[in-house]
PDB file of C-alpha atoms in Angstrom:
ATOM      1  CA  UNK A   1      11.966 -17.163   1.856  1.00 89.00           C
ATOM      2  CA  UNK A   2      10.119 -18.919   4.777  1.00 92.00           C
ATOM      3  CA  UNK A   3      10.957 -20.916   7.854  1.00 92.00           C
ATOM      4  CA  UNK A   4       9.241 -24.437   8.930  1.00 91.00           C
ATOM      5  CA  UNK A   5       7.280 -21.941  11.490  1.00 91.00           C
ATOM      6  CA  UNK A   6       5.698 -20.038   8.484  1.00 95.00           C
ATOM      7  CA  UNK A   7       4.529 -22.935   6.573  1.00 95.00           C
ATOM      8  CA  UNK A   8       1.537 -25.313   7.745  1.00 96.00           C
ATOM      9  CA  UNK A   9      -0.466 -27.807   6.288  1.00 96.00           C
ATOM     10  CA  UNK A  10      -4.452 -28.661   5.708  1.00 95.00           C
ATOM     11  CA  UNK A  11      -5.841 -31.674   3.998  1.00 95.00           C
ATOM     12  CA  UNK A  12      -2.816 -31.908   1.858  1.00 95.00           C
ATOM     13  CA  UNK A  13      -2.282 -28.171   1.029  1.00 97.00           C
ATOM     14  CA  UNK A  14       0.519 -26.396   1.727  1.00 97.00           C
ATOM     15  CA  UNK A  15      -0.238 -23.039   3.341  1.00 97.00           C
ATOM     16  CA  UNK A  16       2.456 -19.825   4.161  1.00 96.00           C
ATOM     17  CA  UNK A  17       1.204 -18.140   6.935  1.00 95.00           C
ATOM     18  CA  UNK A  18       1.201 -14.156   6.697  1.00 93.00           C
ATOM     19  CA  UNK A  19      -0.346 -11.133   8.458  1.00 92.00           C
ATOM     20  CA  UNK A  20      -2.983 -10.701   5.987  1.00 92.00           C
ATOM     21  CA  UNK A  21      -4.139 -14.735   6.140  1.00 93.00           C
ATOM     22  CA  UNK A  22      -3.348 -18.115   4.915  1.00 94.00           C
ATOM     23  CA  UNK A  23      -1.495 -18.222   1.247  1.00 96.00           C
ATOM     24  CA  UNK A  24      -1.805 -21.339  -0.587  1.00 97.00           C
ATOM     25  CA  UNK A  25       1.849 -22.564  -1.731  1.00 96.00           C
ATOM     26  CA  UNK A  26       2.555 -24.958  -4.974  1.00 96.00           C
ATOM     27  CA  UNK A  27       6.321 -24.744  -5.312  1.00 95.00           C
ATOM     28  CA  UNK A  28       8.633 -25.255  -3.074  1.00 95.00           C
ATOM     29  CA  UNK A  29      12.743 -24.912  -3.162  1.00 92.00           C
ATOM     30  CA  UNK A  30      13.823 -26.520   0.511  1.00 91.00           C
ATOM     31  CA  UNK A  31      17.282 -25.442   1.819  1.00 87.00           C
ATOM     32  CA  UNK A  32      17.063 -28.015   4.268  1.00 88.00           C
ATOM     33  CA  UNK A  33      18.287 -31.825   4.088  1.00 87.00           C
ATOM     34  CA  UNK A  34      15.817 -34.962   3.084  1.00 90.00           C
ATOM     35  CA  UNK A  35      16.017 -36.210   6.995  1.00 91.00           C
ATOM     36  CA  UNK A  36      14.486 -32.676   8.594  1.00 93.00           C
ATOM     37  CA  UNK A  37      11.599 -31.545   6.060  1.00 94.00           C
ATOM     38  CA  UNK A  38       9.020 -33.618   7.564  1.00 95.00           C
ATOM     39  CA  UNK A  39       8.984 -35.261  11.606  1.00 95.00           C
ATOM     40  CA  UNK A  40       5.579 -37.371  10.602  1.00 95.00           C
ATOM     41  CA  UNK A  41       8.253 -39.265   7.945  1.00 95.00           C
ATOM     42  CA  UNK A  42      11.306 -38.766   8.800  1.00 95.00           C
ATOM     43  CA  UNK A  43      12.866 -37.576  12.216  1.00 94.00           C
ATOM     44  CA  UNK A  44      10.797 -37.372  14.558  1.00 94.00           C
ATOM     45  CA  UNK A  45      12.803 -34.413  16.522  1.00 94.00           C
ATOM     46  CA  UNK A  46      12.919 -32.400  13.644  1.00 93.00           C
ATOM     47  CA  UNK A  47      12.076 -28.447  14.264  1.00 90.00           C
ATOM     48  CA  UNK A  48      12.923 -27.357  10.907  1.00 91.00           C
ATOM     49  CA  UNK A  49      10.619 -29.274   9.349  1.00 93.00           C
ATOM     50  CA  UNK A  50       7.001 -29.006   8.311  1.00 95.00           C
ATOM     51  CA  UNK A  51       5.034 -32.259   9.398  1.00 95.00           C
ATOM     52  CA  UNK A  52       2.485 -32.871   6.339  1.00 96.00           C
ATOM     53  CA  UNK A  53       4.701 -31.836   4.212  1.00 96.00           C
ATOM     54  CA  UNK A  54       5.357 -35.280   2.148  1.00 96.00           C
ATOM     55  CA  UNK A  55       1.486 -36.071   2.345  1.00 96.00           C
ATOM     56  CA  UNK A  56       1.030 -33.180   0.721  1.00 96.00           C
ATOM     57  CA  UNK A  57       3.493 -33.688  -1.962  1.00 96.00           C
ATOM     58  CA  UNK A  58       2.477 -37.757  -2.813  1.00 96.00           C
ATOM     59  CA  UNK A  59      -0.985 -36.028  -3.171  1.00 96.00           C
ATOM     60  CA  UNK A  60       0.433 -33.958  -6.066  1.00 95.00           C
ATOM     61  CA  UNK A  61      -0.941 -30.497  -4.303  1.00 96.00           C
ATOM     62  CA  UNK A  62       2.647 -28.864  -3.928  1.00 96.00           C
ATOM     63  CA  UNK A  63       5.818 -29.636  -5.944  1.00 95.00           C
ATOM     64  CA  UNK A  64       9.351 -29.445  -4.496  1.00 94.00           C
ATOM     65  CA  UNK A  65      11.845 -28.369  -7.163  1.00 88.00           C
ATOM     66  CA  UNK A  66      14.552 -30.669  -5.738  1.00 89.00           C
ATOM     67  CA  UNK A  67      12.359 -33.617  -4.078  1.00 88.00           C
ATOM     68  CA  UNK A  68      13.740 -36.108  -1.442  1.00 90.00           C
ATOM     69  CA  UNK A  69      16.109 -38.292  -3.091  1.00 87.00           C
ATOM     70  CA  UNK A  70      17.625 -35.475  -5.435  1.00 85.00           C
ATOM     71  CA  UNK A  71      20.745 -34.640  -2.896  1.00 81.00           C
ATOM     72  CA  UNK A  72      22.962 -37.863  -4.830  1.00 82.00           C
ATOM     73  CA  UNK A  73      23.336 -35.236  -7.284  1.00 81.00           C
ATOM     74  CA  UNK A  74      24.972 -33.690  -4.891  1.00 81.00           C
ATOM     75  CA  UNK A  75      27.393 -36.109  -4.363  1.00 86.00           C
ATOM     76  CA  UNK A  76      30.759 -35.210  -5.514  1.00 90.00           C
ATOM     77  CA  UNK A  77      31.637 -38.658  -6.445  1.00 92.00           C
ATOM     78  CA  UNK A  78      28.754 -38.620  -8.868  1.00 92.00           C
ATOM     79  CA  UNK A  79      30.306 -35.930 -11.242  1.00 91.00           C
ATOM     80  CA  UNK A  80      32.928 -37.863 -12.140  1.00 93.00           C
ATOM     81  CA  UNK A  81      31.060 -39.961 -14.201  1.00 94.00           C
ATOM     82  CA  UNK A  82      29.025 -36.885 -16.333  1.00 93.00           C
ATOM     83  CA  UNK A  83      30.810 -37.889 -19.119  1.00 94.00           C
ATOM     84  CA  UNK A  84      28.964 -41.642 -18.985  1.00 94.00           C
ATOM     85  CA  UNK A  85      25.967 -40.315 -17.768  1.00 93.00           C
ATOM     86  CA  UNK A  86      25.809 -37.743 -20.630  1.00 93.00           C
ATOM     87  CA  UNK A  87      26.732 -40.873 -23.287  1.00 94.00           C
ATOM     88  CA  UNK A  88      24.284 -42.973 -21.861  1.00 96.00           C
ATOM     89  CA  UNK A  89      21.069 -40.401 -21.964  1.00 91.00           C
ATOM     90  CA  UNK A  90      21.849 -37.995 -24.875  1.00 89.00           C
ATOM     91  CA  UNK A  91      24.023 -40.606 -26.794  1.00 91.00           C
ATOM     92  CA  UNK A  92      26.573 -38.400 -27.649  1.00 90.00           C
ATOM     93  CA  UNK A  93      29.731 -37.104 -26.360  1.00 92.00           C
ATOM     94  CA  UNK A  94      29.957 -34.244 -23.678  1.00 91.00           C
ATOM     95  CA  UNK A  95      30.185 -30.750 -25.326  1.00 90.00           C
ATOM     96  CA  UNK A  96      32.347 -29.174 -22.055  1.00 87.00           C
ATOM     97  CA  UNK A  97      34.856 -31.670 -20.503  1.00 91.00           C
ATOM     98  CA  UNK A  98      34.788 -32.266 -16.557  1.00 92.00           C
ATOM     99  CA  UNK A  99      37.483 -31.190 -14.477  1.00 92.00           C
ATOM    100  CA  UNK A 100      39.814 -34.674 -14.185  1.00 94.00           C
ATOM    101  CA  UNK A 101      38.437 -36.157 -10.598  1.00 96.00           C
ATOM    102  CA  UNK A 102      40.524 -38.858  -9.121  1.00 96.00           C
ATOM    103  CA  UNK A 103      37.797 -40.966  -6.430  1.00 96.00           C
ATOM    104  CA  UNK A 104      40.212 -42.236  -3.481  1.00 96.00           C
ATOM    105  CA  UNK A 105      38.250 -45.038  -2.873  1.00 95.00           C
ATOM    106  CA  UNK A 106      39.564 -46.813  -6.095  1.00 96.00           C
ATOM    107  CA  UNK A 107      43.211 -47.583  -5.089  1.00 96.00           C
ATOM    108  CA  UNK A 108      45.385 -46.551  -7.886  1.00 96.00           C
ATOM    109  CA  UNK A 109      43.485 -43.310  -7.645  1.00 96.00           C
ATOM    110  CA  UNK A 110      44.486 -43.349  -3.999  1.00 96.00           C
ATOM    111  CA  UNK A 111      47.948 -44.005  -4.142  1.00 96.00           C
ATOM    112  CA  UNK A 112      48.311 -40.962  -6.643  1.00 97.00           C
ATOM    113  CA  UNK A 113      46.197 -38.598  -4.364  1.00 96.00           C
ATOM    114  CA  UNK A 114      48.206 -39.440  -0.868  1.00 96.00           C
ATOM    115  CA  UNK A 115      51.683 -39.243  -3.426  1.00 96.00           C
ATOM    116  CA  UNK A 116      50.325 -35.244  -4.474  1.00 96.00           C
ATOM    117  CA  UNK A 117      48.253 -33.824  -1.919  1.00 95.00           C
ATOM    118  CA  UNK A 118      50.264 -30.700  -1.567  1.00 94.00           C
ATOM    119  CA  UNK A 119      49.356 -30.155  -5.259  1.00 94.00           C
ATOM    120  CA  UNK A 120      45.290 -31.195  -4.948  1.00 95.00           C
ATOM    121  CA  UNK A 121      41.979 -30.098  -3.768  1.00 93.00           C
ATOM    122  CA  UNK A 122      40.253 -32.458  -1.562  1.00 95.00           C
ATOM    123  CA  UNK A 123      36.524 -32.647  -0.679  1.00 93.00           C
ATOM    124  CA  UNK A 124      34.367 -35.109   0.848  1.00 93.00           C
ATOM    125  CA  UNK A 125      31.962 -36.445  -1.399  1.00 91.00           C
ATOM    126  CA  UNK A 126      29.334 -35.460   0.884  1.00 85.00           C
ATOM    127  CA  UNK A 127      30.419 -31.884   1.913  1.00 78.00           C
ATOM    128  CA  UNK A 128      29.054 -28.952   1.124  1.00 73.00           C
ATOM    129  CA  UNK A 129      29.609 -25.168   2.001  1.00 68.00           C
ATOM    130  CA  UNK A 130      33.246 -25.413   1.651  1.00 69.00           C
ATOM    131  CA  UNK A 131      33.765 -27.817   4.943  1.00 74.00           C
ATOM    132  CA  UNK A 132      35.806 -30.501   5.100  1.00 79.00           C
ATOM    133  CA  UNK A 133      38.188 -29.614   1.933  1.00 86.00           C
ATOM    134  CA  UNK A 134      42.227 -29.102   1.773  1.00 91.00           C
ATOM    135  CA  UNK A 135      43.183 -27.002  -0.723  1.00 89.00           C
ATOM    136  CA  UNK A 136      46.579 -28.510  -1.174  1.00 90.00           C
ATOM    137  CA  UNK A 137      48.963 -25.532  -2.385  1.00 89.00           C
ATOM    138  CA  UNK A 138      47.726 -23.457   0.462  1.00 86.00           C
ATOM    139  CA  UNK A 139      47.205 -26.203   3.491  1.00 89.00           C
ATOM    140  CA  UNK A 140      49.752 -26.500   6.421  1.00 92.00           C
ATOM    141  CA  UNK A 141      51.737 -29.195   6.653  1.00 94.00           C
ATOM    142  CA  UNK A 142      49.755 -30.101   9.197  1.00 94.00           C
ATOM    143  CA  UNK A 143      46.502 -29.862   7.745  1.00 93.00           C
ATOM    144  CA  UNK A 144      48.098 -32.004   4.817  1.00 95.00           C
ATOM    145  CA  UNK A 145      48.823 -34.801   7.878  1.00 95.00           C
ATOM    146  CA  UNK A 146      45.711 -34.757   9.027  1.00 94.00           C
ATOM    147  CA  UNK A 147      44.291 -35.399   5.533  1.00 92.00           C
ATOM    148  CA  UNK A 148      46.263 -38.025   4.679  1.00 95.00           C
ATOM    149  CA  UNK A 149      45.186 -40.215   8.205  1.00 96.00           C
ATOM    150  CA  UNK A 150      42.100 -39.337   6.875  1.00 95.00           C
ATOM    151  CA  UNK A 151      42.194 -41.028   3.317  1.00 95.00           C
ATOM    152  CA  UNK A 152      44.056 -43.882   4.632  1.00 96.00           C
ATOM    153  CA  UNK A 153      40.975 -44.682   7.249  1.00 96.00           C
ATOM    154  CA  UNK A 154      38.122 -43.903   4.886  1.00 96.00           C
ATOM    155  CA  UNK A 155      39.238 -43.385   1.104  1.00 96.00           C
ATOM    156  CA  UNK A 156      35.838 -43.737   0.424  1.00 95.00           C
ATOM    157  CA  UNK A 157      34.505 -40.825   1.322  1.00 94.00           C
ATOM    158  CA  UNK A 158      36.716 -38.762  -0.807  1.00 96.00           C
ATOM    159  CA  UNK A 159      37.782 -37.254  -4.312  1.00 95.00           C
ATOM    160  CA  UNK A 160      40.251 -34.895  -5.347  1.00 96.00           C
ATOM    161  CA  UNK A 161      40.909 -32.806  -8.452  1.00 95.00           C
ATOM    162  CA  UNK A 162      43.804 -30.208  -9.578  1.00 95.00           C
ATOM    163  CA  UNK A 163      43.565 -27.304  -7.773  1.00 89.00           C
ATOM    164  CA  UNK A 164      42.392 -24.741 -10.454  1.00 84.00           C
ATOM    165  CA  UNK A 165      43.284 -21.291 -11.025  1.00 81.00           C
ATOM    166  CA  UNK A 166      40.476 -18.967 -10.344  1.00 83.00           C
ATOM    167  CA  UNK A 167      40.125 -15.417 -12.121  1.00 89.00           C
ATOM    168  CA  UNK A 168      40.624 -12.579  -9.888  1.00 91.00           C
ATOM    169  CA  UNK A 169      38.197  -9.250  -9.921  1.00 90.00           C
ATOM    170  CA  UNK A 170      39.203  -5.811  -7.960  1.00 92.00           C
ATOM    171  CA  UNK A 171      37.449  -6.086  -4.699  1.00 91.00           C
ATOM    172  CA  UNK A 172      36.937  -3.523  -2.072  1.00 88.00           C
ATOM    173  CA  UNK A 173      38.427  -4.900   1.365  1.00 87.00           C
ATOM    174  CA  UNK A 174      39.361  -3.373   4.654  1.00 85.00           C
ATOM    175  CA  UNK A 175      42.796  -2.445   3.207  1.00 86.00           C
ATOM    176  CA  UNK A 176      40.943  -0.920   0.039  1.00 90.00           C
ATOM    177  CA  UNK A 177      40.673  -2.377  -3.334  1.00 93.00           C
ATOM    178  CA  UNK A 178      42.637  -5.851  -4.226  1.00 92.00           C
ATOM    179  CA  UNK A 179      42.498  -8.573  -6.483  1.00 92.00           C
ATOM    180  CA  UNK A 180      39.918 -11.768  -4.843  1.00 92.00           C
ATOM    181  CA  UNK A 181      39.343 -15.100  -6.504  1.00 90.00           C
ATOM    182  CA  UNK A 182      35.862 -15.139  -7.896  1.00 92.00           C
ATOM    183  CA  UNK A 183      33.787 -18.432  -9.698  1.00 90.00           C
ATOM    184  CA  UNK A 184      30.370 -17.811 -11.642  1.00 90.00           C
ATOM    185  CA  UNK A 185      27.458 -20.377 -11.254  1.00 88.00           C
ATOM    186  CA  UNK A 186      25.178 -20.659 -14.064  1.00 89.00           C
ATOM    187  CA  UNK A 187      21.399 -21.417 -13.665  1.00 87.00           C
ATOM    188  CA  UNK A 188      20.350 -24.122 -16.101  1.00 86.00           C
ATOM    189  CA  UNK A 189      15.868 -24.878 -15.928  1.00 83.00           C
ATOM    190  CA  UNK A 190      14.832 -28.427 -17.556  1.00 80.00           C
ATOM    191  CA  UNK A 191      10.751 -28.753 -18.355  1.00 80.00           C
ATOM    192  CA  UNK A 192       8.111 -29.237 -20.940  1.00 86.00           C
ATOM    193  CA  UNK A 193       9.683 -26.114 -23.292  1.00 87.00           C
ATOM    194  CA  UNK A 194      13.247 -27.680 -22.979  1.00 87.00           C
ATOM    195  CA  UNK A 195      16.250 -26.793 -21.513  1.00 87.00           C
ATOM    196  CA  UNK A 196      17.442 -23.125 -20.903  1.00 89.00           C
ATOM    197  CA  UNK A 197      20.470 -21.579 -19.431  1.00 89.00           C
ATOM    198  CA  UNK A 198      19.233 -18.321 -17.542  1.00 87.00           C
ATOM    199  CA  UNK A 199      21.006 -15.378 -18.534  1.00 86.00           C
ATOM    200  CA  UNK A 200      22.603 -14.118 -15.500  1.00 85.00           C
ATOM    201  CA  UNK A 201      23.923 -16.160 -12.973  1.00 88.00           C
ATOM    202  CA  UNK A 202      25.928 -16.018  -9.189  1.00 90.00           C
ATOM    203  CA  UNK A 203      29.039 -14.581  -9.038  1.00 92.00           C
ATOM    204  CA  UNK A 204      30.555 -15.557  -5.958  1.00 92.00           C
ATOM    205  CA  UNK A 205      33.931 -14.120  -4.480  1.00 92.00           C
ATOM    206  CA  UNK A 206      36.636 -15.045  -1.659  1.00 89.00           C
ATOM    207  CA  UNK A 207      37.228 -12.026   0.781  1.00 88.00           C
ATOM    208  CA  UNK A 208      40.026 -14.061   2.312  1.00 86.00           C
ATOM    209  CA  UNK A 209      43.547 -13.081   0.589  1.00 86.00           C
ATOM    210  CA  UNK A 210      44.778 -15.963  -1.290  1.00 81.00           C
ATOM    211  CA  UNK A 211      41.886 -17.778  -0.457  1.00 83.00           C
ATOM    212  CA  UNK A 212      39.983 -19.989  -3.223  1.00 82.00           C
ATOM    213  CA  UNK A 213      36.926 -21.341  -1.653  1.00 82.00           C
ATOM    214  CA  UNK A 214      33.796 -18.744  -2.081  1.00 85.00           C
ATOM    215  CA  UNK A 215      31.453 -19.967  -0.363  1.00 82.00           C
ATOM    216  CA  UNK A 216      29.704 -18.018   1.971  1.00 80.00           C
ATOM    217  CA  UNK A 217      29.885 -20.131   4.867  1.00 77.00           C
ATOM    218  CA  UNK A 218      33.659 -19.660   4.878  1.00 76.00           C
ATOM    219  CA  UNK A 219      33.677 -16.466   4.539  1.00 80.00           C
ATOM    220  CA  UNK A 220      32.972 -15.818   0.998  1.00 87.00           C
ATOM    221  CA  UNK A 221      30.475 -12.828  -1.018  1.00 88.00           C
ATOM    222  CA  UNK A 222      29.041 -11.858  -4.250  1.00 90.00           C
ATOM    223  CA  UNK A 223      29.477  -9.518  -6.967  1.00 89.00           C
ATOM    224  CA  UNK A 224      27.486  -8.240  -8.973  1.00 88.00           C
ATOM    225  CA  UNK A 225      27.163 -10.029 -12.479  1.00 86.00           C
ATOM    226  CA  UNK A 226      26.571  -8.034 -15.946  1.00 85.00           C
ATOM    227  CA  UNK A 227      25.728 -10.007 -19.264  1.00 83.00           C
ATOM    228  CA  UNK A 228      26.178  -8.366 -22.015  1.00 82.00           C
ATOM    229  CA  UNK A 229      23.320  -8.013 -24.722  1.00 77.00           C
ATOM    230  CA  UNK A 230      23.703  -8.724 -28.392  1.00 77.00           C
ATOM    231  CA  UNK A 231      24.294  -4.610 -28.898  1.00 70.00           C
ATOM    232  CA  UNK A 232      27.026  -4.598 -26.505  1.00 60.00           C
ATOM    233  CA  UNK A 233      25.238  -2.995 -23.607  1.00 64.00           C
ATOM    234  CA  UNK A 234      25.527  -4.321 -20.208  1.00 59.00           C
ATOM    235  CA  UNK A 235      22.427  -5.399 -17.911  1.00 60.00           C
TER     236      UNK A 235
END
């Protein structure tokens, strides 16, 4: 894991700084959005960027796992249409449903969103880390106000689904050990063997009582995560 500082680059290579000398670099996974990786293309005041760094890659002398342009996948919108997507490219149907995802900017989907929202999860299609969400069951009244201004003036920028119910795990808090909502990410690689689903994944937990969202940036952890092998045994 490396910051902007650590990285530099010469003729079109990629280079990681350390206190032995220069290592070259050939993959890289950027935590950082499209906008800030590079000041010579993009903005100009970036510091957390690495100027070079999308010569470098157009040259083909460093790959980046998820290259500028990937983040629509991260648009929440776009998941509610996996089950076209999937149709359309592997010409079957979907082997896992999606959770049902109502998008507000369609207005029947609207109506029935601002009629339930004590019931829903909302998220902005752009969020991430766990901001600008309303867990319905749990949200003030408030909160639940202040959400519903918020479809009315830009529907657009949101989707909601039924708020699920998470499995709980015994988790050792202040008080001592109690029951926290967990979720497990999968890892899934895509390349010239196929696809694979790594086994093993990230088990993340909320520390907040009655809390659903995990993610770290509100709060959340991780647990450790055991697979168990074909023999029974746990790794």
């Amino acid at each position: 894991m490396v910051e902007a500082a650590d990285l530099e680059v010469d003729d079109d290579i990629v280079w990681m700084r350390t206190i032995t000398g220069r290592v070259r670099v050939d993959v890289i996974y950027r935590r950082i959005d499209d906008d800030y990786i590079d000041p010579l293309v993009f903005r100009p005041d970036s510091q957390l960027g690495v100027p070079g760094l999308i010569a470098a890659y157009r040259a083909g002398k460093v790959a980046i796992v998820n290259a500028p342009g990937t983040g629509i996948a991260d648009d929440k919108a776009i998941y509610s249409y996996m089950p076209e997507i999937v149709k359309f490219y592997a010409g079957g149907e979907p082997t896992l449903p999606i959770v049902q995802t109502w998008r507000c900017r369609e207005p029947q989907s609207l109506k029935y969103v601002l009629d339930n929202l004590s019931e829903l999860v909302v998220k902005l299609v752009d969020g991430s880390g766990g901001y600008g969400m309303l867990v319905g069951p749990t949200a003030s009244k408030k909160e639940i106000e202040d959400f519903r201004a918020a479809l009315i003036a830009e529907p657009h920028r949101y989707i909601a689904q039924p708020t699920l119910a998470l499995s709980t795990v015994p988790t050792m808090v202040e008080s001592g050990v109690a029951p926290r909502h967990v979720d497990f990410r999968p890892f899934v690689l895509s390349g010239a063997g196929g696809v694979k689903v790594i086994p093993g994944g990230l088990t993340r937990v909320a520390l907040r009582e009655g809390s659903l969202v995990v993610n770290s940036s509100q709060g959340g952890g991780t647990k450790d995560s055991f697979v168990l092998m074909d023999n029974g045994d746990a790794r």
